[in-house]
Amino acid sequence: MLNPFAFNLSERSRFVAAQARIIEWGSRVLDVGAGKGRYRSLFSHCDYKTQDFGKEPGTIGEYTELDYESDITSIPVDDGSFDVILCTEVLEHVPEPIIAVKELARIIKPGGLLILTAPLGSFLHQEPYHYYGGYTPHWYRKFLPEAGFSVISIEANRGFFSWFGQESQRFSILLDPRKTMGSGWSWPLLTLLWLITFPFCWFLFPMVGRVLDRLGFERMATVGYHVVGRKENATS
């Protein structure tokens, strides 16, 4: 459910768009785990290709046209085939993410750009292909260099208070009496609880969270990180 406070996707889209704008015209770009091809239009000035394993139940029938349908740890292209690799919200669905990152290093040219995002915490989704709860900055700083990337930037997608606001909205959605399966005495009780908490969960907490995060409060938790890396001259 989209709403004015649903920042997670919009902030990630802005990040990808900002990176796309600085990529040179005609660069070879591979969108790894492309899914529905959400970012295709952002790379219209590039030679944009897509890869996915094509088996996620909720996306079957809606996948963008895939140039490579394969496992992420074995993409059927030559070494150094791409100038840019885009990989957004994929690593949590990969059984062997370290091997996957090394495969991305193999297929990107020296000096090439890696644009990467993954959650720090999320609800279960795209089951049964959801294997990890999230990735910390320390994970990126350890395993990207080991794969052959220098880390240019790691940016949090907002902070704790925005994350709390997002989850308070989720609380309200899950409690919505129009959707709950309560019966007998439980339904009116849940309805009352929903009505009491709705203004706080849906409006107040997200608004306050946005303000507090802008003031620099509490960075120990976030929905995820936006990461940029660059391929070194040789893969370690």
Tab-separated table of C-alpha atoms in Angstrom:
chain	number	residue	atom	x	y	z
A	1	MET	CA	0.000	0.000	0.000
A	2	LEU	CA	1.552	3.293	-1.132
A	3	ASN	CA	1.077	6.496	0.858
A	4	PRO	CA	2.792	9.882	1.206
A	5	PHE	CA	5.055	8.545	3.962
A	6	ALA	CA	6.233	5.345	2.217
A	7	PHE	CA	9.826	6.455	1.891
A	8	ASN	CA	11.627	3.134	1.440
A	9	LEU	CA	10.992	2.630	-2.269
A	10	SER	CA	10.971	6.329	-3.163
A	11	GLU	CA	14.339	6.993	-1.488
A	12	ARG	CA	15.846	3.941	-3.185
A	13	SER	CA	14.473	5.052	-6.549
A	14	ARG	CA	15.978	8.509	-6.067
A	15	PHE	CA	19.333	6.931	-5.241
A	16	VAL	CA	19.305	4.775	-8.380
A	17	ALA	CA	18.168	7.715	-10.512
A	18	ALA	CA	21.004	9.885	-9.198
A	19	GLN	CA	23.544	7.190	-10.046
A	20	ALA	CA	22.013	6.646	-13.489
A	21	ARG	CA	22.379	10.336	-14.343
A	22	ILE	CA	26.154	10.261	-13.938
A	23	ILE	CA	26.691	7.155	-16.077
A	24	GLU	CA	28.121	7.886	-19.480
A	25	TRP	CA	25.972	7.503	-22.570
A	26	GLY	CA	26.293	4.060	-24.149
A	27	SER	CA	27.717	2.362	-21.055
A	28	ARG	CA	26.942	-1.338	-20.771
A	29	VAL	CA	24.691	-1.812	-17.728
A	30	LEU	CA	23.480	-5.103	-16.252
A	31	ASP	CA	20.505	-5.015	-13.893
A	32	VAL	CA	21.049	-8.126	-11.759
A	33	GLY	CA	17.843	-9.482	-10.229
A	34	ALA	CA	15.916	-7.089	-12.432
A	35	GLY	CA	12.472	-8.506	-11.611
A	36	LYS	CA	9.830	-6.346	-13.266
A	37	GLY	CA	12.454	-3.973	-14.676
A	38	ARG	CA	11.547	-1.054	-12.432
A	39	TYR	CA	14.650	0.931	-13.368
A	40	ARG	CA	14.806	0.267	-17.104
A	41	SER	CA	13.709	3.773	-18.102
A	42	LEU	CA	16.464	5.363	-15.994
A	43	PHE	CA	19.097	3.729	-18.199
A	44	SER	CA	17.601	4.550	-21.581
A	45	HIS	CA	20.867	6.293	-22.501
A	46	CYS	CA	22.799	3.080	-21.828
A	47	ASP	CA	23.074	-0.393	-23.305
A	48	TYR	CA	20.823	-1.820	-20.599
A	49	LYS	CA	20.606	-5.583	-20.052
A	50	THR	CA	18.706	-7.615	-17.470
A	51	GLN	CA	19.333	-10.774	-15.470
A	52	ASP	CA	17.161	-12.735	-13.064
A	53	PHE	CA	16.581	-16.345	-12.092
A	54	GLY	CA	12.946	-15.998	-13.139
A	55	LYS	CA	11.388	-18.255	-10.504
A	56	GLU	CA	10.006	-15.936	-7.813
A	57	PRO	CA	6.330	-16.930	-7.510
A	58	GLY	CA	4.947	-13.415	-7.106
A	59	THR	CA	6.768	-12.121	-10.176
A	60	ILE	CA	6.202	-14.984	-12.612
A	61	GLY	CA	4.236	-13.602	-15.535
A	62	GLU	CA	5.391	-10.051	-14.758
A	63	TYR	CA	9.147	-10.297	-15.273
A	64	THR	CA	10.654	-7.752	-17.582
A	65	GLU	CA	12.206	-9.185	-20.734
A	66	LEU	CA	15.287	-10.979	-19.434
A	67	ASP	CA	18.506	-11.048	-21.409
A	68	TYR	CA	20.014	-13.609	-19.052
A	69	GLU	CA	17.909	-16.052	-17.055
A	70	SER	CA	20.374	-17.669	-14.683
A	71	ASP	CA	21.550	-18.069	-11.125
A	72	ILE	CA	23.251	-14.924	-9.840
A	73	THR	CA	26.373	-16.911	-8.973
A	74	SER	CA	26.806	-18.068	-12.573
A	75	ILE	CA	25.829	-15.400	-15.096
A	76	PRO	CA	26.596	-16.586	-18.658
A	77	VAL	CA	28.755	-13.674	-19.836
A	78	ASP	CA	32.489	-13.155	-20.299
A	79	ASP	CA	34.746	-11.567	-17.702
A	80	GLY	CA	34.594	-7.768	-17.701
A	81	SER	CA	31.474	-7.574	-19.852
A	82	PHE	CA	29.827	-4.557	-18.212
A	83	ASP	CA	30.677	-1.000	-17.203
A	84	VAL	CA	27.995	-0.863	-14.508
A	85	ILE	CA	26.225	-3.458	-12.376
A	86	LEU	CA	22.923	-2.555	-10.724
A	87	CYS	CA	21.727	-4.922	-7.983
A	88	THR	CA	18.866	-3.697	-5.799
A	89	GLU	CA	17.180	-5.655	-2.982
A	90	VAL	CA	18.532	-8.973	-4.235
A	91	LEU	CA	21.208	-10.248	-1.841
A	92	GLU	CA	18.709	-11.196	0.881
A	93	HIS	CA	17.236	-13.682	-1.615
A	94	VAL	CA	20.566	-15.315	-2.504
A	95	PRO	CA	21.694	-18.427	-0.588
A	96	GLU	CA	25.396	-17.588	-1.121
A	97	PRO	CA	25.666	-13.778	-1.277
A	98	ILE	CA	29.452	-13.663	-0.952
A	99	ILE	CA	29.836	-15.899	-3.998
A	100	ALA	CA	27.279	-13.703	-5.778
A	101	VAL	CA	29.309	-10.547	-5.098
A	102	LYS	CA	32.421	-12.258	-6.447
A	103	GLU	CA	30.499	-13.141	-9.596
A	104	LEU	CA	29.504	-9.495	-9.998
A	105	ALA	CA	33.174	-8.574	-9.678
A	106	ARG	CA	34.044	-11.083	-12.394
A	107	ILE	CA	31.672	-9.671	-14.991
A	108	ILE	CA	32.359	-5.971	-14.403
A	109	LYS	CA	35.214	-4.132	-16.078
A	110	PRO	CA	38.108	-2.720	-14.043
A	111	GLY	CA	37.026	0.740	-12.966
A	112	GLY	CA	33.367	-0.233	-13.405
A	113	LEU	CA	30.645	0.901	-11.035
A	114	LEU	CA	28.616	-1.305	-8.685
A	115	ILE	CA	25.268	0.156	-7.545
A	116	LEU	CA	23.958	-1.996	-4.730
A	117	THR	CA	21.144	-1.919	-2.192
A	118	ALA	CA	19.862	-4.440	0.331
A	119	PRO	CA	17.728	-4.245	3.475
A	120	LEU	CA	19.005	-4.183	7.010
A	121	GLY	CA	15.670	-5.490	8.236
A	122	SER	CA	12.473	-6.484	6.493
A	123	PHE	CA	9.379	-8.620	6.737
A	124	LEU	CA	9.437	-11.990	5.044
A	125	HIS	CA	8.826	-11.514	1.331
A	126	GLN	CA	9.247	-13.325	-1.979
A	127	GLU	CA	9.064	-16.607	-0.131
A	128	PRO	CA	10.495	-19.209	-0.194
A	129	TYR	CA	13.420	-17.221	-1.610
A	130	HIS	CA	14.157	-15.066	1.426
A	131	TYR	CA	17.283	-16.259	3.228
A	132	TYR	CA	18.778	-13.358	5.205
A	133	GLY	CA	17.472	-10.662	7.505
A	134	GLY	CA	19.734	-7.908	6.246
A	135	TYR	CA	23.184	-6.482	5.575
A	136	THR	CA	25.205	-4.091	7.708
A	137	PRO	CA	27.823	-1.529	6.628
A	138	HIS	CA	30.427	-3.849	8.129
A	139	TRP	CA	29.357	-6.602	5.712
A	140	TYR	CA	29.927	-4.328	2.723
A	141	ARG	CA	33.260	-3.065	4.028
A	142	LYS	CA	34.525	-6.611	4.536
A	143	PHE	CA	33.195	-8.543	1.553
A	144	LEU	CA	33.174	-5.965	-1.247
A	145	PRO	CA	36.949	-5.356	-0.993
A	146	GLU	CA	37.539	-9.102	-0.722
A	147	ALA	CA	35.687	-9.494	-4.017
A	148	GLY	CA	37.710	-6.749	-5.680
A	149	PHE	CA	35.663	-3.593	-5.122
A	150	SER	CA	36.628	-0.383	-3.404
A	151	VAL	CA	33.751	1.059	-1.381
A	152	ILE	CA	32.903	4.587	-2.498
A	153	SER	CA	29.885	5.228	-0.292
A	154	ILE	CA	27.456	3.550	2.082
A	155	GLU	CA	24.366	5.583	2.875
A	156	ALA	CA	21.519	4.674	5.211
A	157	ASN	CA	18.010	4.858	3.810
A	158	ARG	CA	16.902	7.218	6.593
A	159	GLY	CA	17.223	6.183	10.248
A	160	PHE	CA	15.493	4.556	13.201
A	161	PHE	CA	12.644	7.036	13.551
A	162	SER	CA	11.602	6.810	9.901
A	163	TRP	CA	11.862	3.044	10.164
A	164	PHE	CA	9.644	3.132	13.256
A	165	GLY	CA	7.131	5.312	11.417
A	166	GLN	CA	7.043	2.858	8.532
A	167	GLU	CA	6.443	-0.080	10.863
A	168	SER	CA	3.755	1.821	12.777
A	169	GLN	CA	1.905	2.187	9.497
A	170	ARG	CA	2.334	-1.519	8.903
A	171	PHE	CA	0.885	-2.119	12.386
A	172	SER	CA	-2.189	-0.136	11.375
A	173	ILE	CA	-2.535	-1.978	8.065
A	174	LEU	CA	-2.333	-5.369	9.760
A	175	LEU	CA	-4.876	-4.321	12.391
A	176	ASP	CA	-7.329	-2.814	9.886
A	177	PRO	CA	-10.730	-4.387	10.768
A	178	ARG	CA	-11.645	-4.478	7.081
A	179	LYS	CA	-8.861	-7.013	6.599
A	180	THR	CA	-8.506	-8.838	9.914
A	181	MET	CA	-10.083	-12.224	10.453
A	182	GLY	CA	-11.360	-11.457	13.941
A	183	SER	CA	-14.764	-12.793	14.942
A	184	GLY	CA	-17.099	-12.640	17.933
A	185	TRP	CA	-15.792	-10.419	20.725
A	186	SER	CA	-12.364	-9.968	19.087
A	187	TRP	CA	-13.580	-8.036	16.047
A	188	PRO	CA	-15.062	-5.015	17.922
A	189	LEU	CA	-12.028	-4.998	20.234
A	190	LEU	CA	-9.618	-4.922	17.287
A	191	THR	CA	-11.742	-2.267	15.587
A	192	LEU	CA	-11.589	-0.050	18.686
A	193	LEU	CA	-7.828	-0.523	18.978
A	194	TRP	CA	-7.399	0.328	15.305
A	195	LEU	CA	-9.495	3.503	15.601
A	196	ILE	CA	-7.574	4.688	18.672
A	197	THR	CA	-4.130	4.052	17.206
A	198	PHE	CA	-4.790	4.991	13.574
A	199	PRO	CA	-4.008	8.752	13.798
A	200	PHE	CA	-0.768	8.054	15.656
A	201	CYS	CA	0.391	5.093	13.581
A	202	TRP	CA	-0.591	6.410	10.186
A	203	PHE	CA	0.214	10.123	10.479
A	204	LEU	CA	1.964	11.266	13.667
A	205	PHE	CA	4.775	8.712	14.013
A	206	PRO	CA	5.820	8.840	10.323
A	207	MET	CA	5.831	12.658	10.316
A	208	VAL	CA	7.780	12.935	13.562
A	209	GLY	CA	10.170	10.217	12.422
A	210	ARG	CA	10.943	12.071	9.211
A	211	VAL	CA	11.764	15.248	11.157
A	212	LEU	CA	13.913	13.506	13.763
A	213	ASP	CA	15.932	11.672	11.126
A	214	ARG	CA	16.574	14.922	9.295
A	215	LEU	CA	17.982	16.338	12.521
A	216	GLY	CA	20.522	13.513	12.567
A	217	PHE	CA	19.046	11.464	15.393
A	218	GLU	CA	19.614	7.748	15.843
A	219	ARG	CA	21.428	6.013	12.995
A	220	MET	CA	21.785	2.588	14.582
A	221	ALA	CA	18.795	1.238	12.641
A	222	THR	CA	17.517	1.781	9.126
A	223	VAL	CA	15.482	-0.042	6.513
A	224	GLY	CA	18.622	-0.609	4.454
A	225	TYR	CA	21.715	0.830	2.821
A	226	HIS	CA	22.536	2.314	-0.568
A	227	VAL	CA	26.040	1.344	-1.605
A	228	VAL	CA	28.362	2.363	-4.427
A	229	GLY	CA	31.552	0.466	-5.195
A	230	ARG	CA	34.162	0.508	-7.918
A	231	LYS	CA	35.936	-2.490	-9.401
A	232	GLU	CA	39.651	-2.453	-8.750
A	233	ASN	CA	42.155	-3.261	-11.481
A	234	ALA	CA	42.431	-6.889	-10.370
A	235	THR	CA	40.028	-9.183	-8.496
A	236	SER	CA	41.505	-10.515	-5.277
